[in-house]
Coordinates of C-alpha atoms in Angstrom, one line a residue:
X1 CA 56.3 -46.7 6.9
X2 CA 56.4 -43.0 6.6
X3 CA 60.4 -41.1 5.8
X4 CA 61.1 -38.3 7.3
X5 CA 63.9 -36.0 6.3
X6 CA 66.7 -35.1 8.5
X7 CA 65.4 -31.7 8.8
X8 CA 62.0 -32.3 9.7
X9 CA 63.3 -34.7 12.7
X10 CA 65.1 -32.1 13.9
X11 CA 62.4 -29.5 13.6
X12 CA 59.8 -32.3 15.8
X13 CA 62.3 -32.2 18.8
X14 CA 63.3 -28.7 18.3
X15 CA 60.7 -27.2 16.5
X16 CA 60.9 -23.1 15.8
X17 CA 57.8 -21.6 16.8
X18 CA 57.1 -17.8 16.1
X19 CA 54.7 -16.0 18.1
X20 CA 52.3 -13.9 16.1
X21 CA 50.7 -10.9 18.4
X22 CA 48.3 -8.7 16.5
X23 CA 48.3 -5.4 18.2
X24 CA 45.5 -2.2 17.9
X25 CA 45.1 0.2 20.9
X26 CA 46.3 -2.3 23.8
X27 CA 48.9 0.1 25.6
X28 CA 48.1 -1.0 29.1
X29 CA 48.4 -5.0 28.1
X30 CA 50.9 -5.7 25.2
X31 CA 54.1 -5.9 27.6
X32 CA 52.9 -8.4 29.6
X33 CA 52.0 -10.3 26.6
X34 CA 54.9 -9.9 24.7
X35 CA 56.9 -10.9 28.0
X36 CA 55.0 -13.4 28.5
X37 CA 56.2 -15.3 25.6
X38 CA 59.8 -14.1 26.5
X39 CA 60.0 -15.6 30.0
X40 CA 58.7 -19.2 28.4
X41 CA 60.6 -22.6 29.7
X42 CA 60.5 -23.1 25.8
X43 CA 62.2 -20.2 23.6
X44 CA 60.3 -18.8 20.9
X45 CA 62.6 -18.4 17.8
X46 CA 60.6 -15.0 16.9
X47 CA 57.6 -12.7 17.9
X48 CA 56.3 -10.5 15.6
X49 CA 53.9 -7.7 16.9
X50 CA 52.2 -6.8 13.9
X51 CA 50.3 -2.7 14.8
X52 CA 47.4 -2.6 13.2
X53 CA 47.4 1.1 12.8
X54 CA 46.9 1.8 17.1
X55 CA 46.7 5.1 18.1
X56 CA 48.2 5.2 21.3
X57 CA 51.3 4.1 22.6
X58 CA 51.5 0.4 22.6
X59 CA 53.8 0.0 19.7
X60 CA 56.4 2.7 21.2
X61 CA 56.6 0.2 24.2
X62 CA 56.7 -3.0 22.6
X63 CA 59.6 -0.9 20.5
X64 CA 61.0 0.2 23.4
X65 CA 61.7 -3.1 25.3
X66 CA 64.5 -3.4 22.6
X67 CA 64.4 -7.3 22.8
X68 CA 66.3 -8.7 19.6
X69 CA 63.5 -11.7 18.8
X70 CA 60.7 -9.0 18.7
X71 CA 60.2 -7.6 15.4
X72 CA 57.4 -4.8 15.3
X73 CA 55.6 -4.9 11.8
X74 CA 53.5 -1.7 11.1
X75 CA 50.4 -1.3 9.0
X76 CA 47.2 0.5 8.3
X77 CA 44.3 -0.6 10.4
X78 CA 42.9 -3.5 8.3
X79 CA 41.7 -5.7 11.5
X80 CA 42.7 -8.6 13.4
X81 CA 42.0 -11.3 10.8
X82 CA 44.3 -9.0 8.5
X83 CA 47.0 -8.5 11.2
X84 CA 47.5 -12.2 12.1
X85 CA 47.8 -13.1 8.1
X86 CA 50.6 -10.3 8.0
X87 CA 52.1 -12.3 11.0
X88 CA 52.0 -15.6 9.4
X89 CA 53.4 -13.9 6.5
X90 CA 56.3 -12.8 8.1
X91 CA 57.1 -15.1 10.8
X92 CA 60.4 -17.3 10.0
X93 CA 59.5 -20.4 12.0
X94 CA 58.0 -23.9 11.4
X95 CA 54.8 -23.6 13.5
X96 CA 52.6 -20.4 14.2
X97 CA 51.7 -19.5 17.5
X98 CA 49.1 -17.0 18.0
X99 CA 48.8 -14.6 20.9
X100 CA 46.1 -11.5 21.8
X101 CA 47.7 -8.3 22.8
X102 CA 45.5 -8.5 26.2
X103 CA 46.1 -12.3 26.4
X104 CA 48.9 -13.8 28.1
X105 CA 51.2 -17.6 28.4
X106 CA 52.1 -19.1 31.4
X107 CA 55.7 -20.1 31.4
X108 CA 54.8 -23.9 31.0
X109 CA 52.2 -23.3 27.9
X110 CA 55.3 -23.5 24.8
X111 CA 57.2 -26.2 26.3
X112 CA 53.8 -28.3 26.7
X113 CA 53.3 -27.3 22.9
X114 CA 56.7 -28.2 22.0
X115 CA 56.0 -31.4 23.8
X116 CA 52.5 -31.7 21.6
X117 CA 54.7 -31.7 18.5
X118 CA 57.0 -34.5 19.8
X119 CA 54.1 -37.1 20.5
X120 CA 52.2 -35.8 17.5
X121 CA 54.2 -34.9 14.9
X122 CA 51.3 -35.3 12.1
X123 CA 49.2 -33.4 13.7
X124 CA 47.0 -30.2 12.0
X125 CA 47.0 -28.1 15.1
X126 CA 48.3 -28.3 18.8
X127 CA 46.2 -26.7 21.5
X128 CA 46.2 -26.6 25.8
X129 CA 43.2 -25.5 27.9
X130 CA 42.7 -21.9 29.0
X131 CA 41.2 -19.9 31.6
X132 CA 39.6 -16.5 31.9
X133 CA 40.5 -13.5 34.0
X134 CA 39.8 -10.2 34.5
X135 CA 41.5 -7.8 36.3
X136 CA 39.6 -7.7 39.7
X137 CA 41.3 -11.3 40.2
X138 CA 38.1 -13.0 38.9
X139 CA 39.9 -16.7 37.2
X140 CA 37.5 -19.4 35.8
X141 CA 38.8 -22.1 33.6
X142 CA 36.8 -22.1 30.5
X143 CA 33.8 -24.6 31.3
X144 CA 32.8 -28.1 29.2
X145 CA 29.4 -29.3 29.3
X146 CA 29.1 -33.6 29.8
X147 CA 32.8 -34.0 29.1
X148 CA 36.1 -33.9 30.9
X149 CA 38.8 -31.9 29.5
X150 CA 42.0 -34.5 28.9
X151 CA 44.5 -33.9 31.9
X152 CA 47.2 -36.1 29.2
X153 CA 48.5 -35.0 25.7
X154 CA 46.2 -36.9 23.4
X155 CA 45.7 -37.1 19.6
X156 CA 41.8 -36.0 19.2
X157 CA 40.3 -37.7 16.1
X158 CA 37.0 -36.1 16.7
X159 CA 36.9 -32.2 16.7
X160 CA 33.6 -31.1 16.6
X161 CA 32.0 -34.3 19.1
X162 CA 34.0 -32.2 21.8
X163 CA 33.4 -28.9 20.6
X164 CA 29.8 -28.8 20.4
X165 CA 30.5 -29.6 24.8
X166 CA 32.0 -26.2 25.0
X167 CA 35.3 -24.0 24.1
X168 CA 38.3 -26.5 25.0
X169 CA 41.0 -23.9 23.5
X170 CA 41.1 -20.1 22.4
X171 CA 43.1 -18.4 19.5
X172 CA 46.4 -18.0 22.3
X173 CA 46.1 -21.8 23.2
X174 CA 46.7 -22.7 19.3
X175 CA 50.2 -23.5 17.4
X176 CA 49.6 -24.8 13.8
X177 CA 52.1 -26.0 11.7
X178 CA 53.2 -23.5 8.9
X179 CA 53.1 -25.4 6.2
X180 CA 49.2 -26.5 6.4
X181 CA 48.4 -22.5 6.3
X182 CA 50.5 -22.2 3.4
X183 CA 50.5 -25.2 1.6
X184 CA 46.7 -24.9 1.6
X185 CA 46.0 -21.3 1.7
X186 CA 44.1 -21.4 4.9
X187 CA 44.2 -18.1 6.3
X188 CA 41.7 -15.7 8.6
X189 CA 38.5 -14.4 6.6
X190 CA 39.9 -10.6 6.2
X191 CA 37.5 -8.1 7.4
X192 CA 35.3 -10.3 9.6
X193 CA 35.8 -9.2 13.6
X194 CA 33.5 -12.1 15.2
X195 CA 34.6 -15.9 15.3
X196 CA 37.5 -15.3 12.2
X197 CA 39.9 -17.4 14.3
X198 CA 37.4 -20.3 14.8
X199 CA 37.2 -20.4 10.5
X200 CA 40.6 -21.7 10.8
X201 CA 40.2 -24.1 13.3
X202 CA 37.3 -25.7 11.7
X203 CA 38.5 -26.0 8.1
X204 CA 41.8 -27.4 9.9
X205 CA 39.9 -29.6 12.1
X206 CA 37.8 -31.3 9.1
X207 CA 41.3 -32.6 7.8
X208 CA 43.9 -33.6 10.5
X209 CA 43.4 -34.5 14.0
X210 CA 44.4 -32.1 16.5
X211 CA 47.0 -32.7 19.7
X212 CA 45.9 -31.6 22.9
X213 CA 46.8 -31.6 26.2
X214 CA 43.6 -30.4 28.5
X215 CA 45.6 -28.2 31.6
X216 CA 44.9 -24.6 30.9
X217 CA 48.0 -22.8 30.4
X218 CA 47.0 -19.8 28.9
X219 CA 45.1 -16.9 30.1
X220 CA 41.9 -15.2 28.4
X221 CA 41.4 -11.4 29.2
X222 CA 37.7 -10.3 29.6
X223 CA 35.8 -7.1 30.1
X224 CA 38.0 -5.1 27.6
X225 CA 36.2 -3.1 24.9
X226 CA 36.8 -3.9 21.4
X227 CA 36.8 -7.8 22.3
X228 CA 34.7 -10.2 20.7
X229 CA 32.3 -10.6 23.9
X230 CA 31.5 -7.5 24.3
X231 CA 31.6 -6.2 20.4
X232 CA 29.1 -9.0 19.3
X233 CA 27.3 -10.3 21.8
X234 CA 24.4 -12.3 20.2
X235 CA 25.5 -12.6 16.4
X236 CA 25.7 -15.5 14.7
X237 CA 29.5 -15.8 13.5
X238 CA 30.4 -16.5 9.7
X239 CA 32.3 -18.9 10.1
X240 CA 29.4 -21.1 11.9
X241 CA 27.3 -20.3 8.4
X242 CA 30.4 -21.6 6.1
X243 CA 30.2 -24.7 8.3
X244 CA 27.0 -24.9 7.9
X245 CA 26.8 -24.7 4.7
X246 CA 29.7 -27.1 4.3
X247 CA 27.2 -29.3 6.2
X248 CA 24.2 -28.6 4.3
X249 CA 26.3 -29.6 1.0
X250 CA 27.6 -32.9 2.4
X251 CA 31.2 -31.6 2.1
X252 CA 31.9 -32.7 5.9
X253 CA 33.7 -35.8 6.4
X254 CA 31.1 -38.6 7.4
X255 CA 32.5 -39.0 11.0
X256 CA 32.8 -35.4 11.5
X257 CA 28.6 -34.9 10.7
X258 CA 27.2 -35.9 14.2
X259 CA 29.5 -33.9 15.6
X260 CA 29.0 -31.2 13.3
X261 CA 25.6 -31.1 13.9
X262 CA 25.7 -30.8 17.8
X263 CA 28.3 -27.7 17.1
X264 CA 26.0 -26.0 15.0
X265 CA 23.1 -26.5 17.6
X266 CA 25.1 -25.6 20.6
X267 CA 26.7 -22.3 18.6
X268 CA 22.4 -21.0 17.7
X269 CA 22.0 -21.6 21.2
X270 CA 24.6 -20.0 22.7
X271 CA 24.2 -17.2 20.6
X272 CA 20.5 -17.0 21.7
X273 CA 21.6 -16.7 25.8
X274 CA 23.5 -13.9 25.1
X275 CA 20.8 -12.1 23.3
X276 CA 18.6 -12.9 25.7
X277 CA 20.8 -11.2 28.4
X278 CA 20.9 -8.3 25.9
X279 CA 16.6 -8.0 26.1
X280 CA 16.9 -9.3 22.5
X281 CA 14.3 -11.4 23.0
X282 CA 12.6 -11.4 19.7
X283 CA 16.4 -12.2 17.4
X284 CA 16.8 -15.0 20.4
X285 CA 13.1 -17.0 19.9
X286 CA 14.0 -16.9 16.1
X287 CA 17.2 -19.1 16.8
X288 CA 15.3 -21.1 19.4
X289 CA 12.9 -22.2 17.0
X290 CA 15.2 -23.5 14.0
X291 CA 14.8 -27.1 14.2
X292 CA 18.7 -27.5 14.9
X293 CA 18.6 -26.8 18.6
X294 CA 17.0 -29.6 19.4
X295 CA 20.0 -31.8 19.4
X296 CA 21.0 -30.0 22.3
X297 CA 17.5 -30.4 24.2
X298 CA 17.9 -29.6 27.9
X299 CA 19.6 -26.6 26.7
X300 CA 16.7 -25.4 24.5
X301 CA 14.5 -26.5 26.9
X302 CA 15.7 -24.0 29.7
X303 CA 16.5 -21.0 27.1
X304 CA 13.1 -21.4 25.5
X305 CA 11.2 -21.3 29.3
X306 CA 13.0 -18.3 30.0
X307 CA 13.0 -16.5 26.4
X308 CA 8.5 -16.6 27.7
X309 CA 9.1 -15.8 30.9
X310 CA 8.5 -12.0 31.9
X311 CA 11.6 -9.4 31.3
X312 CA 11.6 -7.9 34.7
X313 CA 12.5 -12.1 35.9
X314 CA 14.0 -13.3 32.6
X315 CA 17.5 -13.4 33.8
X316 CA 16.7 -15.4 36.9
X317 CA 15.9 -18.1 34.4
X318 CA 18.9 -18.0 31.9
X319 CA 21.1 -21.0 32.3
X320 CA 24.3 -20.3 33.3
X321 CA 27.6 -21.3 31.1

């Protein structure tokens, strides 16, 4: 039977989550995001905006809602992997929340994650849903391929068999406890821009199950500049090659390798659409043909048609996510 100290009961029904909100040249978004986690049913015991050297006026207004729990943590511009590891650094609760500075909660999103804890208290991470919005009112909830997203909190043994169906949470849809990023120097890759917070997740997700509850109760800004979708629209992320090469070296847990597999294959394809919708037709074919894709065949299938059919009709033909 597993002890648990006094401390650490009270820390499952009450646990102290800090908000970590890295922050570089979002002036017209970072109040609503900060606010966002101020007006939660569940109270955040800190939020640390941590400027990554902007150069407009977002950290003047985050300073100048003069809200006691928000600390405003200042630094040279080193990136967002750099300026969430500050964050963790300086946050003073038991679990990490993480938060874009164009990204926003919905009132019910910590008290669902407070909730996560409770049921699932040896847990490696704690995630919701999300959806995606733009400002012209446009809202989809973020899509899964074969599978239904959980509508129940639910302890998932099985990562990556679910994440090689699609994107079932987002960097603001995470809370991990702080102890596994300390306790086992997990951190965000410093310096990379595309797919650093999914290096986490991954590493996290080969070792603990994950709690999850599948209503999306955070939103997902698109169409700004500087974001990941439209700053690297057909690369490969790094942390898909680590995984792969974790793969590649048998280092994967044995019931985490068919699921594994279909990640990687869904990840070359995904990242073959997009540079196909950028005319990059010739970087897209050499992703089609690695032999990997074709665990996700009706996938490859359709990409591969249209990657030969002609450019001025090509995007007629592209699946659609």
């Amino acid at each position: 039977m597993a002890h648990y100290s006094v401390e650490s009961i009270l820390n499952q029904l009450q646990p102290r989550i800090s908000a970590v909100i890295p922050l570089y040249n979002k002036q017209a978004y970072v109040e609503r995001a900060v606010a966002s986690v101020l007006q939660s049913g569940y109270p955040a015991h800190d939020v640390i905006v941590v400027d990554d050297g902007s150069t407009d006026d977002g950290p003047q207004r985050v300073a100048a809602m003069g809200n006691p729990r928000v600390r405003l943590i200042r630094q040279s511009h080193g990136g967002v992997a750099a300026a969430r590891n500050r964050g963790i650094s300086e946050a003073s609760g038991d679990y990490i929340a993480f938060l874009d500075a164009d990204d926003y909660w919905t009132p019910e999103y910590l008290p669902a994650i407070a909730d996560l804890i409770a049921h699932f208290p040896e847990c490696g991470m704690y995630a919701t849903h999300f959806y995606y919005f733009r400002d012209d009112g446009f809202r989809r909830v973020s899509p899964l391929w074969g599978i239904k997203a959980p509508s129940r909190p639910q302890q998932i043994e099985r990562f990556f068999e679910i994440w090689g169906h699609g994107i079932f949470f987002c960097t603001c849809s995470v809370v991990i406890p702080v102890r596994i990023l300390r306790d086992f120097a997990i951190s965000f890759p410093d310096g990379e821009q595309h797919g650093e917070d999914m290096d986490v997740w991954f590493r996290i997700a080969e070792r603990w199950p994950i709690a999850y509850l599948g209503q999306p109760l955070v939103g997902y800004r698109l169409g700004v500049p500087g974001s990941l979708m439209t700053s690297h629209p057909g690369d490969f992320p790094p942390a898909y090659e680590r995984l792969a090469a974790r793969y590649r070296s048998n280092a994967i847990p044995h019931h985490h390798r068919k699921g594994v597999a279909r990640t990687l294959s869904v990840a070359r394809l995904m990242s073959a659409r997009r540079l196909l919708l950028e005319s990059e037709r010739g970087r897209a074919l050499k992703l089609l043909y690695d032999p990997s894709c074709l665990r996700a065949p009706r996938f490859w299938l359709r990409l591969l048609l249209a990657a030969h059919m002609p450019a001025s009709v090509r995007g007629h033909f592209i699946p659609a996510c």
